[in-house]
Short mmCIF file of C-alpha atoms in Angstrom, two decimals:
data_model
loop_
_atom_site.label_atom_id
_atom_site.label_comp_id
_atom_site.label_asym_id
_atom_site.label_seq_id
_atom_site.Cartn_x
_atom_site.Cartn_y
_atom_site.Cartn_z
CA MET A 18 48.02 138.27 30.28
CA ALA A 19 48.49 141.36 28.13
CA GLY A 20 50.86 144.14 28.99
CA GLY A 21 50.44 147.91 28.73
CA LYS A 22 49.62 150.90 30.88
CA GLN A 23 46.57 150.36 33.11
CA SER A 24 44.42 152.64 35.23
CA PRO A 25 44.35 152.15 39.05
CA ARG A 26 40.90 150.64 38.68
CA ASP A 27 42.13 148.10 36.14
CA LYS A 28 45.09 147.23 38.36
CA MET A 29 42.77 146.61 41.31
CA ILE A 30 40.53 144.33 39.22
CA GLY A 31 43.61 142.41 38.04
CA MET A 32 44.84 141.89 41.59
CA MET A 33 41.43 140.63 42.69
CA TYR A 34 41.44 138.25 39.74
CA LEU A 35 44.83 136.82 40.73
CA VAL A 36 43.68 136.41 44.34
CA LEU A 37 40.60 134.52 43.14
CA LEU A 38 42.75 132.23 41.02
CA ALA A 39 44.83 131.47 44.10
CA LEU A 40 41.71 130.75 46.15
CA LEU A 41 40.41 128.46 43.42
CA ALA A 42 43.62 126.51 43.65
CA MET A 43 42.68 125.93 47.28
CA ASN A 44 39.23 124.57 46.28
CA VAL A 45 37.35 127.51 47.81
CA THR A 46 33.53 127.47 47.85
CA LYS A 47 30.99 128.60 45.26
CA SER A 48 30.95 132.12 46.74
CA VAL A 49 34.42 132.58 45.28
CA LEU A 50 33.13 131.55 41.85
CA ASN A 51 30.42 134.17 42.20
CA SER A 52 33.16 136.72 42.83
CA PHE A 53 34.38 136.05 39.28
CA VAL A 54 30.92 137.01 38.08
CA VAL A 55 31.24 140.33 39.92
CA ILE A 56 34.71 141.02 38.49
CA ASN A 57 33.55 140.03 34.99
CA GLY A 58 30.65 142.47 35.28
CA ALA A 59 32.97 145.27 36.41
CA MET A 60 35.30 144.67 33.46
CA LYS A 61 32.34 144.67 31.06
CA LYS A 62 31.38 148.14 32.34
CA THR A 63 34.98 149.27 31.83
CA ASN A 64 34.86 147.89 28.29
CA ILE A 65 31.67 149.84 27.59
CA ALA A 66 33.40 153.02 28.78
CA PHE A 67 36.37 152.25 26.52
CA SER A 68 34.01 151.73 23.57
CA GLN A 69 32.32 155.07 24.17
CA LYS A 70 35.68 156.80 24.42
CA ASN A 71 36.92 155.21 21.19
CA ASP A 72 33.71 156.09 19.35
CA ALA A 73 34.09 159.69 20.53
CA THR A 74 37.66 159.76 19.22
CA MET A 75 36.46 158.53 15.81
CA ALA A 76 33.77 161.22 15.80
CA GLU A 77 36.44 163.84 16.51
CA PHE A 78 38.53 162.45 13.63
CA SER A 79 35.55 162.93 11.33
CA VAL A 80 35.12 166.55 12.47
CA GLN A 81 38.81 167.34 12.02
CA ASN A 82 38.81 165.69 8.59
CA GLY A 83 36.00 168.00 7.52
CA LEU A 84 38.05 171.00 8.63
CA ASN A 85 41.39 169.98 7.05
CA GLU A 86 41.06 166.89 4.88
CA THR A 87 44.49 167.29 3.35
CA LYS A 88 46.23 166.97 6.69
CA VAL A 89 43.81 164.69 8.57
CA LEU A 90 42.65 162.13 5.98
CA PRO A 91 45.81 159.92 6.05
CA PHE A 92 45.55 159.57 9.83
CA PHE A 93 41.76 159.25 9.70
CA ASN A 94 42.12 156.27 7.36
CA LYS A 95 44.62 154.66 9.74
CA ALA A 96 42.23 155.26 12.64
CA LYS A 97 39.46 153.55 10.67
CA ASN A 98 41.71 150.52 10.19
CA VAL A 99 42.42 150.36 13.93
CA HIS A 100 38.78 150.84 14.89
CA GLN A 101 37.44 148.24 12.46
CA ALA A 102 40.06 145.59 13.34
CA SER A 103 39.43 146.10 17.06
CA LYS A 104 35.67 145.81 16.63
CA GLU A 105 36.09 142.57 14.70
CA LEU A 106 38.39 141.02 17.34
CA ASP A 107 36.14 142.17 20.20
CA SER A 108 33.15 140.62 18.41
CA TYR A 109 35.06 137.35 17.94
CA LEU A 110 36.01 137.20 21.63
CA GLU A 111 32.42 137.92 22.66
CA ASN A 112 31.14 135.14 20.40
CA LEU A 113 33.81 132.80 21.79
CA LYS A 114 32.47 133.41 25.30
CA LYS A 115 28.91 132.77 24.13
CA HIS A 116 30.03 129.55 22.45
CA ILE A 117 31.71 128.26 25.62
CA MET A 118 28.77 129.21 27.87
CA ALA A 119 26.30 127.57 25.49
CA LYS A 120 28.34 124.36 25.45
CA VAL A 121 28.70 124.19 29.23
CA GLU A 122 24.97 124.77 29.68
CA GLY A 123 24.15 121.96 27.26
CA TYR A 124 23.05 124.04 24.26
CA ASP A 125 24.11 123.45 20.68
CA PRO A 126 25.51 126.86 19.61
CA ALA A 127 24.56 126.16 16.00
CA THR A 128 20.87 125.92 16.88
CA LEU A 129 20.88 129.25 18.72
CA GLU A 130 21.60 131.07 15.40
CA GLY A 131 23.29 133.99 17.13
CA ASN A 132 20.41 134.55 19.54
CA THR A 133 22.65 134.59 22.62
CA ASP A 134 22.24 138.12 23.99
CA TRP A 135 20.47 136.67 27.03
CA MET A 136 23.46 134.45 27.81
CA THR A 137 25.78 136.08 30.35
CA LEU A 138 28.10 134.71 33.02
CA ASP A 139 25.59 135.37 35.80
CA THR A 140 23.08 133.05 34.05
CA VAL A 141 25.52 130.11 33.89
CA GLN A 142 24.78 127.36 36.42
CA ALA A 143 27.98 125.34 36.00
CA LEU A 144 30.40 128.09 37.01
CA GLY A 145 32.76 125.53 38.58
CA ASP A 146 32.99 123.21 35.56
CA ILE A 147 36.73 122.71 35.00
CA ASP A 148 36.55 120.44 31.96
CA ALA A 149 34.38 122.30 29.39
CA GLY A 150 36.73 125.24 28.89
CA GLN A 151 39.73 122.97 28.45
CA ALA A 152 37.87 120.67 26.04
CA ILE A 153 36.81 123.53 23.81
CA LEU A 154 39.96 125.67 23.85
CA LEU A 155 42.76 123.08 24.26
CA GLY A 156 41.39 119.64 23.47
CA PRO A 157 42.34 116.37 25.25
CA ASP A 158 46.10 117.02 25.14
CA GLU A 159 46.92 120.31 26.87
CA VAL A 160 50.58 119.95 26.00
CA ASN A 161 49.76 119.90 22.27
CA PRO A 162 46.56 121.98 22.08
CA LYS A 163 44.28 121.46 19.13
CA ASP A 164 43.72 123.96 16.30
CA GLY A 165 40.44 124.87 14.63
CA GLU A 166 37.32 126.93 15.21
CA TRP A 167 36.75 128.28 18.74
CA THR A 168 40.16 127.11 20.01
CA MET A 169 42.92 128.83 21.90
CA ILE A 170 45.17 128.54 18.84
CA GLU A 171 42.61 130.32 16.66
CA MET A 172 42.14 133.00 19.31
CA LYS A 173 45.89 133.70 19.53
CA ARG A 174 46.10 133.79 15.73
CA LYS A 175 43.33 136.40 15.52
CA ILE A 176 44.95 138.44 18.30
CA SER A 177 48.25 138.35 16.41
CA GLU A 178 46.57 139.46 13.16
CA TRP A 179 44.82 142.31 14.99
CA GLU A 180 48.08 143.35 16.64
CA ASP A 181 49.82 143.46 13.23
CA ILE A 182 47.08 145.71 11.82
CA LEU A 183 47.46 148.16 14.70
CA LEU A 184 51.24 148.24 14.55
CA ASN A 185 51.27 148.67 10.76
CA GLN A 186 49.49 152.02 11.14
CA PHE A 187 52.72 153.44 12.58
CA PRO A 188 56.21 153.91 11.08
CA ALA A 189 58.49 150.89 11.51
CA ASN A 190 60.91 152.80 13.73
CA GLU A 191 58.11 153.57 16.22
CA ARG A 192 56.56 150.11 16.58
CA ALA A 193 59.08 148.71 19.04
CA SER A 194 58.19 151.45 21.54
CA LEU A 195 54.43 150.78 21.44
CA ASP A 196 54.49 148.46 24.46
CA GLY A 197 50.88 149.16 25.38
CA ILE A 198 49.63 147.71 22.10
CA HIS A 199 51.53 144.41 22.32
CA PHE A 200 49.92 141.30 23.85
CA VAL A 201 52.30 139.59 26.27
CA TYR A 202 51.75 135.88 26.89
CA GLU A 203 53.46 135.27 30.23
CA ASP A 204 53.89 131.75 31.58
CA GLY A 205 52.23 130.87 34.89
CA VAL A 206 53.25 128.91 38.01
CA ASN A 207 51.62 125.61 39.05
CA HIS A 208 50.80 124.32 42.56
CA ASP A 209 54.31 123.08 43.04
CA GLY A 210 55.83 126.45 42.12
CA ASP A 211 57.02 125.25 38.75
CA SER A 212 56.60 127.27 35.54
CA GLU A 213 53.84 126.20 33.15
CA PRO A 214 52.89 127.48 29.66
CA TRP A 215 50.53 130.44 29.31
CA HIS A 216 47.64 128.46 27.83
CA ILE A 217 47.79 125.81 30.56
CA ALA A 218 47.92 128.47 33.29
CA HIS A 219 44.78 130.10 31.91
CA PHE A 220 42.62 127.26 30.56
CA TYR A 221 43.80 123.85 31.91
CA HIS A 222 41.35 122.66 34.58
CA ALA A 223 40.15 126.26 34.99
CA PRO A 224 36.49 126.74 35.99
CA ILE A 225 34.18 128.35 33.43
CA ALA A 226 33.86 131.44 35.66
CA ALA A 227 37.61 132.04 35.36
CA VAL A 228 37.79 131.22 31.62
CA ILE A 229 35.01 133.69 30.72
CA THR A 230 36.48 136.39 32.97
CA ASP A 231 39.88 135.80 31.38
CA ILE A 232 38.48 136.37 27.87
CA THR A 233 36.68 139.50 29.09
CA MET A 234 40.09 140.76 30.24
CA PHE A 235 41.41 140.12 26.72
CA GLN A 236 38.56 142.29 25.38
CA ASN A 237 39.59 144.94 27.89
CA GLN A 238 43.13 144.88 26.52
CA VAL A 239 41.85 145.11 22.94
CA LYS A 240 39.86 148.25 23.72
CA ASN A 241 42.66 149.71 25.82
CA SER A 242 45.14 149.15 22.96
CA GLU A 243 42.68 150.59 20.47
CA SER A 244 42.31 153.68 22.65
CA MET A 245 46.08 154.09 22.84
CA ALA A 246 46.54 153.66 19.08
CA LEU A 247 43.75 156.15 18.27
CA GLY A 248 45.26 158.63 20.72
CA LEU A 249 48.69 158.38 19.11
CA LEU A 250 47.17 158.91 15.66
CA MET A 251 45.15 161.88 16.93
CA ASP A 252 48.36 163.43 18.25
CA ASN A 253 49.54 163.76 14.64
CA ILE A 254 46.76 166.22 13.83
CA THR A 255 46.36 168.04 17.13
CA THR A 256 49.99 168.54 18.10
CA ALA A 257 51.42 171.84 16.83
CA THR A 258 53.42 171.28 13.66
CA TYR A 259 55.26 174.57 13.74
CA ASP A 260 56.86 176.88 16.24
CA PHE A 261 55.36 180.36 15.96
CA ASP A 262 56.98 183.43 17.48
CA LYS A 263 54.61 186.16 16.36
CA VAL A 264 50.86 186.65 16.50
CA GLU A 265 49.06 189.47 14.68
CA VAL A 266 45.55 190.46 13.71
CA LYS A 267 45.05 190.32 9.94
CA VAL A 268 42.21 192.09 8.13
CA ILE A 269 41.16 190.41 4.89
CA PRO A 270 38.60 192.60 3.05
CA LYS A 271 36.09 190.89 0.78
CA SER A 272 36.69 193.74 -1.67
CA SER A 273 39.00 196.74 -1.65
CA TYR A 274 36.54 198.73 -3.77
CA ILE A 275 33.18 199.68 -2.24
CA VAL A 276 30.38 201.69 -3.87
CA LEU A 277 27.78 203.71 -2.00
CA GLY A 278 24.88 201.48 -1.08
CA ASP A 279 27.07 198.42 -0.58
CA SER A 280 28.60 197.26 2.72
CA PHE A 281 32.26 196.92 3.57
CA LYS A 282 32.98 193.36 4.69
CA ALA A 283 36.20 191.84 5.96
CA GLU A 284 37.45 188.74 7.74
CA LEU A 285 39.33 189.40 10.98
CA ILE A 286 41.69 186.63 12.01
CA VAL A 287 44.48 186.14 14.51
CA ALA A 288 47.43 184.83 12.49
CA ALA A 289 50.43 183.09 14.03
CA TYR A 290 53.63 182.77 12.02
CA SER A 291 57.35 182.33 12.37
CA THR A 292 59.66 185.26 11.65
CA THR A 293 62.67 182.92 11.70
CA GLN A 294 61.49 180.36 9.16
CA ASN A 295 60.52 181.63 5.71
CA PRO A 296 58.11 179.66 3.52
CA GLN A 297 58.61 178.93 -0.17
CA VAL A 298 56.06 180.40 -2.60
CA VAL A 299 55.26 179.59 -6.24
CA VAL A 300 52.60 181.56 -8.14
CA GLY A 301 50.80 181.25 -11.46
CA ALA A 302 47.52 181.71 -13.30
CA GLY A 303 45.90 178.83 -11.39
CA LEU A 304 46.38 175.54 -9.58
CA ASP A 305 46.86 172.02 -10.89
CA THR A 306 45.96 169.67 -8.00
CA ALA A 307 43.26 167.43 -9.50
CA GLY A 308 43.92 163.73 -8.89
CA LYS A 309 47.44 164.33 -7.63
CA ALA A 310 49.15 163.63 -4.34
CA SER A 311 49.92 166.83 -2.45
CA LYS A 312 53.66 166.47 -3.09
CA ASP A 313 52.95 166.64 -6.85
CA TRP A 314 50.78 169.80 -6.81
CA THR A 315 51.86 172.47 -9.29
CA VAL A 316 50.69 175.84 -10.63
CA SER A 317 49.47 176.36 -14.19
CA ASN A 318 51.11 179.04 -16.34
CA PRO A 319 53.75 179.90 -13.71
CA PHE A 320 54.54 183.57 -13.06
CA ASP A 321 57.95 185.03 -12.33
CA THR A 322 58.61 183.69 -8.82
CA ALA A 323 61.55 186.11 -8.54
CA ARG A 324 58.92 188.79 -7.88
CA VAL A 325 58.00 187.08 -4.60
CA LYS A 326 59.64 188.88 -1.70
CA ILE A 327 59.80 187.13 1.69
CA LYS A 328 60.84 188.85 4.91
CA ASP A 329 60.28 187.73 8.51
CA GLY A 330 58.03 184.89 7.41
CA ILE A 331 55.71 187.10 5.29
CA ALA A 332 55.66 186.82 1.50
CA THR A 333 54.61 189.69 -0.78
CA TYR A 334 53.98 189.51 -4.51
CA GLY A 335 53.00 192.00 -7.21
CA PHE A 336 52.56 192.03 -10.98
CA LYS A 337 51.03 194.23 -13.68
CA PRO A 338 48.05 192.71 -15.52
CA THR A 339 48.01 193.09 -19.29
CA SER A 340 44.23 193.07 -19.79
CA GLU A 341 41.25 194.53 -18.00
CA GLY A 342 38.53 192.59 -16.20
CA GLU A 343 38.65 189.89 -13.56
CA GLN A 344 42.16 188.52 -13.02
CA LYS A 345 42.63 185.09 -11.46
CA TRP A 346 45.84 183.90 -9.88
CA GLY A 347 46.95 181.36 -7.32
CA GLY A 348 49.88 179.48 -5.94
CA ILE A 349 51.28 177.11 -3.36
CA ILE A 350 52.94 178.03 -0.08
CA ARG A 351 55.43 175.40 1.07
CA VAL A 352 56.01 175.55 4.82
CA PRO A 353 58.90 173.47 6.24
CA LYS A 354 57.97 170.98 8.95
CA ALA A 355 59.83 171.57 12.16
CA GLY A 356 62.80 169.26 12.60
CA THR A 357 62.49 167.66 9.15
CA ASP A 358 63.43 168.34 5.55
CA GLU A 359 59.79 167.93 4.45
CA PHE A 360 57.18 170.55 3.64
CA ASP A 361 53.46 170.99 4.15
CA LEU A 362 51.78 172.41 1.04
CA TYR A 363 49.02 175.02 1.25
CA PRO A 364 47.36 175.92 -2.08
CA PHE A 365 45.50 179.21 -2.55
CA GLU A 366 43.55 181.04 -5.27
CA SER A 367 42.51 184.69 -5.52
CA THR A 368 40.95 187.21 -7.92
CA PHE A 369 41.00 190.97 -8.43
CA ILE A 370 39.58 193.48 -10.93
CA ALA A 371 41.83 195.32 -13.39
CA ALA A 372 40.29 198.39 -15.05
CA LYS A 373 41.53 200.96 -17.53
CA ALA A 374 42.07 204.48 -16.25
CA SER A 375 39.15 206.43 -17.74
CA ALA A 376 36.92 209.48 -17.46
CA VAL A 377 33.18 209.33 -18.18
CA VAL A 378 31.51 212.15 -20.15
CA SER A 379 27.70 212.18 -20.27
CA PRO A 380 26.28 214.47 -23.01
CA VAL A 381 22.65 214.33 -21.85
CA LYS A 382 21.11 215.75 -25.04
CA MET A 383 22.68 213.01 -27.13
CA ASN A 384 21.16 210.16 -25.11
CA VAL A 385 19.00 208.80 -27.94
CA PHE A 386 17.67 205.40 -28.88
CA TYR A 387 16.31 204.91 -32.41
CA ARG A 388 13.08 203.01 -32.76
CA GLY A 389 13.45 200.05 -35.10
CA ALA A 390 17.24 199.97 -34.77
CA LYS A 391 19.62 197.81 -32.74
CA ASN A 392 21.06 200.34 -30.31
CA ASP A 393 24.44 199.31 -28.87
CA VAL A 394 24.91 199.92 -25.15
CA GLU A 395 28.11 199.26 -23.20
CA VAL A 396 27.97 199.44 -19.41
CA SER A 397 30.75 199.31 -16.83
CA ALA A 398 30.77 199.67 -13.07
CA ALA A 399 33.96 200.49 -11.21
CA GLY A 400 35.05 197.64 -8.98
CA PHE A 401 33.01 194.97 -10.76
CA SER A 402 33.91 192.73 -13.69
CA ALA A 403 31.69 192.78 -16.78
CA SER A 404 30.37 189.31 -15.90
CA LYS A 405 28.85 190.77 -12.70
CA ILE A 406 26.91 193.55 -14.49
CA ASP A 407 23.35 193.52 -15.83
CA ILE A 408 20.80 196.16 -16.87
CA GLN A 409 17.04 196.62 -16.83
CA VAL A 410 15.37 198.79 -19.51
CA THR A 411 11.84 200.24 -19.62
CA ASN A 412 9.89 200.55 -22.89
CA ALA A 413 12.34 198.27 -24.66
CA THR A 414 13.71 194.77 -25.06
CA LYS A 415 17.39 194.02 -24.45
CA THR A 416 19.76 191.18 -25.29
CA GLY A 417 23.40 190.62 -24.45
CA SER A 418 25.58 190.14 -21.39
CA ASN A 419 28.96 190.95 -19.85
CA GLY A 420 28.42 194.71 -20.12
CA LYS A 421 27.48 194.74 -23.83
CA TYR A 422 23.80 194.92 -24.83
CA ILE A 423 21.46 195.59 -27.76
CA VAL A 424 18.41 197.70 -26.92
CA LYS A 425 15.30 197.87 -29.14
CA PRO A 426 12.90 200.58 -27.88
CA GLY A 427 9.13 200.30 -28.05
CA GLN A 428 6.51 202.90 -28.98
CA GLY A 429 7.06 205.17 -25.99
CA ARG A 430 9.00 208.41 -26.15
CA GLU A 431 11.71 207.47 -23.67
CA CYS A 432 13.57 204.53 -22.07
CA MET A 433 15.07 204.27 -18.59
CA ILE A 434 18.17 202.11 -18.01
CA SER A 435 19.03 200.88 -14.50
CA VAL A 436 22.39 199.19 -13.82
CA TYR A 437 22.72 196.29 -11.36
CA VAL A 438 25.74 194.35 -10.14
CA THR A 439 26.02 190.94 -8.46
CA ARG A 440 27.84 191.05 -5.13
CA GLU A 441 30.04 188.32 -3.62
CA ASP A 442 27.11 186.81 -1.71
CA GLY A 443 25.05 186.52 -4.92
CA SER A 444 22.67 189.39 -4.11
CA LYS A 445 21.88 192.16 -6.61
CA MET A 446 22.67 195.84 -5.98
CA LYS A 447 21.51 198.86 -7.99
CA ILE A 448 24.27 201.24 -9.09
CA GLY A 449 23.40 204.92 -9.30
CA GLU A 450 20.18 206.44 -10.63
CA PRO A 451 18.30 205.25 -13.75
CA ARG A 452 19.52 206.87 -16.99
CA LYS A 453 16.99 208.44 -19.38
CA PHE A 454 17.21 208.00 -23.17
CA ARG A 455 14.97 209.74 -25.72
CA VAL A 456 13.36 207.54 -28.36
CA GLU A 457 13.42 208.90 -31.90
CA PRO A 458 12.41 207.41 -35.23
CA ILE A 459 15.15 206.46 -37.63
CA PRO A 460 15.96 209.58 -39.72
CA PRO A 461 14.88 209.61 -43.38
CA ALA A 462 17.24 208.12 -45.92
CA THR A 463 18.87 210.27 -48.64
CA PRO A 464 17.92 209.14 -52.19
CA LYS A 465 20.33 209.36 -55.14
CA PHE A 466 20.07 208.98 -58.90
CA ALA A 467 23.02 209.14 -61.27
CA THR A 468 25.14 209.93 -58.16
CA ILE A 469 23.09 213.10 -57.54
CA ALA A 470 21.28 213.78 -54.24
CA GLY A 471 18.99 216.81 -54.20
CA SER A 472 19.91 218.66 -57.39
CA GLY A 473 22.86 218.71 -59.72
CA SER A 474 24.05 218.27 -63.32
CA THR A 475 25.52 215.30 -65.13
CA THR A 476 25.88 213.87 -68.60
CA LYS A 477 23.22 212.07 -70.59
CA ALA A 478 25.50 208.99 -70.63
CA GLN A 479 25.63 208.96 -66.84
CA VAL A 480 21.84 209.15 -66.65
CA LEU A 481 21.39 206.29 -69.12
CA ALA A 482 23.93 204.16 -67.18
CA SER A 483 22.01 204.56 -63.91
CA GLY A 484 19.64 201.62 -63.68
CA ARG A 485 18.07 202.33 -60.28
CA VAL A 486 17.37 204.87 -57.56
CA THR A 487 19.36 204.27 -54.35
CA ALA A 488 18.94 205.53 -50.78
CA LYS A 489 21.22 205.59 -47.72
CA LEU A 490 21.19 206.76 -44.08
CA GLU A 491 23.74 209.53 -44.28
CA ASN A 492 25.80 210.41 -41.15
CA PHE A 493 23.94 207.82 -39.07
CA LEU A 494 26.21 206.65 -36.23
CA LEU A 495 24.59 203.33 -35.40
CA ASN A 496 26.57 200.39 -36.73
CA ASP A 497 23.49 198.30 -37.46
CA GLU A 498 23.85 196.15 -40.58
CA SER A 499 20.16 195.27 -40.44
CA LEU A 500 19.20 198.90 -41.21
CA LYS A 501 19.37 198.48 -44.97
CA VAL A 502 17.35 201.04 -46.96
CA LYS A 503 15.27 199.82 -49.89
CA VAL A 504 13.57 202.13 -52.44
CA THR A 505 10.06 200.76 -52.98
CA ALA A 506 8.57 203.34 -55.42
CA PHE A 507 9.28 206.62 -57.24
CA THR A 508 8.02 208.72 -60.15
CA MET A 509 10.32 210.01 -62.91
CA LYS A 510 9.23 213.12 -64.87
CA VAL A 511 10.96 213.44 -68.27
CA PRO A 512 10.47 216.28 -70.81
CA VAL A 513 9.02 214.93 -74.08
CA LYS A 514 8.33 217.43 -76.94
CA GLY A 515 8.13 220.34 -74.51
CA LYS A 516 5.89 218.61 -71.98
CA TYR A 517 6.73 216.58 -68.83
CA ILE A 518 5.57 212.99 -68.93
CA SER A 519 5.35 211.09 -65.57
CA PHE A 520 6.58 207.51 -65.48
CA PRO A 521 5.75 205.66 -62.19
CA ALA A 522 7.85 202.73 -60.81
CA LYS A 523 6.96 200.29 -58.04
CA SER A 524 10.56 199.42 -57.22
CA SER A 525 13.96 201.06 -57.32
CA LYS A 526 14.59 200.05 -60.94
CA VAL A 527 14.34 202.36 -63.97
CA THR A 528 11.51 201.02 -66.22
CA LYS A 529 11.69 200.40 -69.98
CA GLN A 530 9.41 203.38 -70.69
CA MET A 531 11.75 205.61 -68.64
CA LYS A 532 14.77 204.37 -70.59
CA VAL A 533 13.09 205.16 -73.97
CA ALA A 534 12.25 208.66 -72.80
CA LEU A 535 15.73 209.29 -71.40
CA LYS A 536 17.34 208.45 -74.75
CA ASN A 537 15.74 211.57 -76.26
CA LEU A 538 17.18 213.97 -73.67
CA ARG A 539 19.09 217.00 -74.88
CA LYS A 540 21.56 219.36 -73.29
CA GLY A 541 19.79 221.60 -70.78
CA ASP A 542 16.87 219.20 -70.21
CA VAL A 543 15.85 218.59 -66.60
CA VAL A 544 14.71 215.23 -65.18
CA ILE A 545 12.72 215.24 -61.93
CA LEU A 546 12.33 212.27 -59.53
CA ASP A 547 9.75 212.62 -56.76
CA GLY A 548 7.22 210.52 -54.86
CA ILE A 549 10.17 208.48 -53.59
CA LYS A 550 9.27 205.89 -50.95
CA THR A 551 11.76 203.87 -48.88
CA SER A 552 11.67 201.04 -46.33
CA THR A 553 14.37 200.92 -43.64
CA GLY A 554 15.18 197.67 -41.81
CA GLY A 555 12.09 195.95 -43.14
CA GLN A 556 9.69 198.57 -41.73
CA PRO A 557 6.68 199.83 -43.73
CA ALA A 558 7.60 202.08 -46.63
CA LYS A 559 7.40 205.83 -46.11
CA GLY A 560 7.57 208.72 -48.51
CA ILE A 561 10.62 211.00 -48.48
CA LYS A 562 10.10 214.76 -48.56
CA GLY A 563 11.78 216.55 -51.44
CA ASN A 564 12.93 215.31 -54.82
CA ILE A 565 15.93 214.78 -57.07
CA ILE A 566 16.49 217.28 -59.93
CA VAL A 567 19.00 216.26 -62.59
CA THR A 568 20.13 218.74 -65.32
CA ILE A 569 21.74 217.35 -68.49
CA ARG A 570 24.94 219.17 -69.35
#
């Protein structure tokens, strides 16, 4: 029989079983054999209840593992080992019973091919057969029982292997105290009051009704031991690890910066901590936990841990960021386990926004976009990193991201810019009112010839050295390299023998005819350039009002 703590109901069933064995020794009638059937049925119901309880415990392990995998997973894996080994042994014992019942009823177990669900003790006719059980489990010599498939020796070997699996889920120094998990093979007493070996007491000349009931009791012990082992493993994750002496409400805001139109959100928790046992804290730019055991977790780019101040179990930390935008940091809190020199490690990560101190000036009359140009726009929103900002623009196309955009207006006279931010929950929120920008054409370029714009004097040599007419956007603030100005046509008027001769050009270059005429210039002569056309940024050429007047000195 197996040892261990038993419920009152189990104890009562065991006592009835022993009484029945004693009655059998007195050759009591078939009604006593039927009593074994009743006891076997009662134990089967108990086994079903044990199975349901053990399955529920495994389900609770799964739930707890989802909540705290770091802490629970090692014990969950041990529980799986216990549960699987117990199921396999229970299945073996059930099949052993089916094998014995099939044999005693005259069936060949091999031909049944596992189809034995219908075979139960209450269907067996030869309940009083005292030879079949012995022949199968012990063989012809009960003193030296046989080994092999479906024998008592094989059964004890499988029980021993199962017992080792259960015990190995616990530290070596705890195994000796797990009495309820051990199988105890106690010797029996024969008719003469003499001691006899365990296997003879249970299976030698024992009726089939008693043999099957005996094996059902072994199944009961397997499930009872499984339940005890699972309970002990569950204690490791449900028993309080620390002694707390203070409980407070903590408010953890989702953001410490709220804009009108958004909602303030915070997590409210009841936090328990010890004011007598300070944790250890390491901080850095991030965590390095991938593929590592918890004891080997570290922080990346460690910060100055000397800045961590711990008092009454609460750690505080502060540092000055060196750049603006979203700042990420994290660390590991090492909490000592009560009564040991070991620590539980709790990693954390956090972010905050660092912004430059600034004042915003909005000169409304200067809000201008130039049609045909790449207009730079930089947008910021207090309390939000650039990666969380986006804009929408009417009468224009926009490109860019992270608070920096290029806007190209269309043909309308104005554009409206609306600013949006992405909140923590992923939703979009509009910030402020739309901003209006006037749309203006790109201002005319200023043409030059011989370094003169408008009118001025220069030498004949300077005029002859100037091979083209140039044009540039003077005092234009947009830093748009694509806005290159190209002179596409002009007319040069040169005095020849007292009359002005017009020389047209279809590019910016001075023509050969112009050069011949310019060689004959004298001091005091005036050269006039007009009809100047330019193209800016690849747009269609347009004429420029005014001209260039150059006087030869």
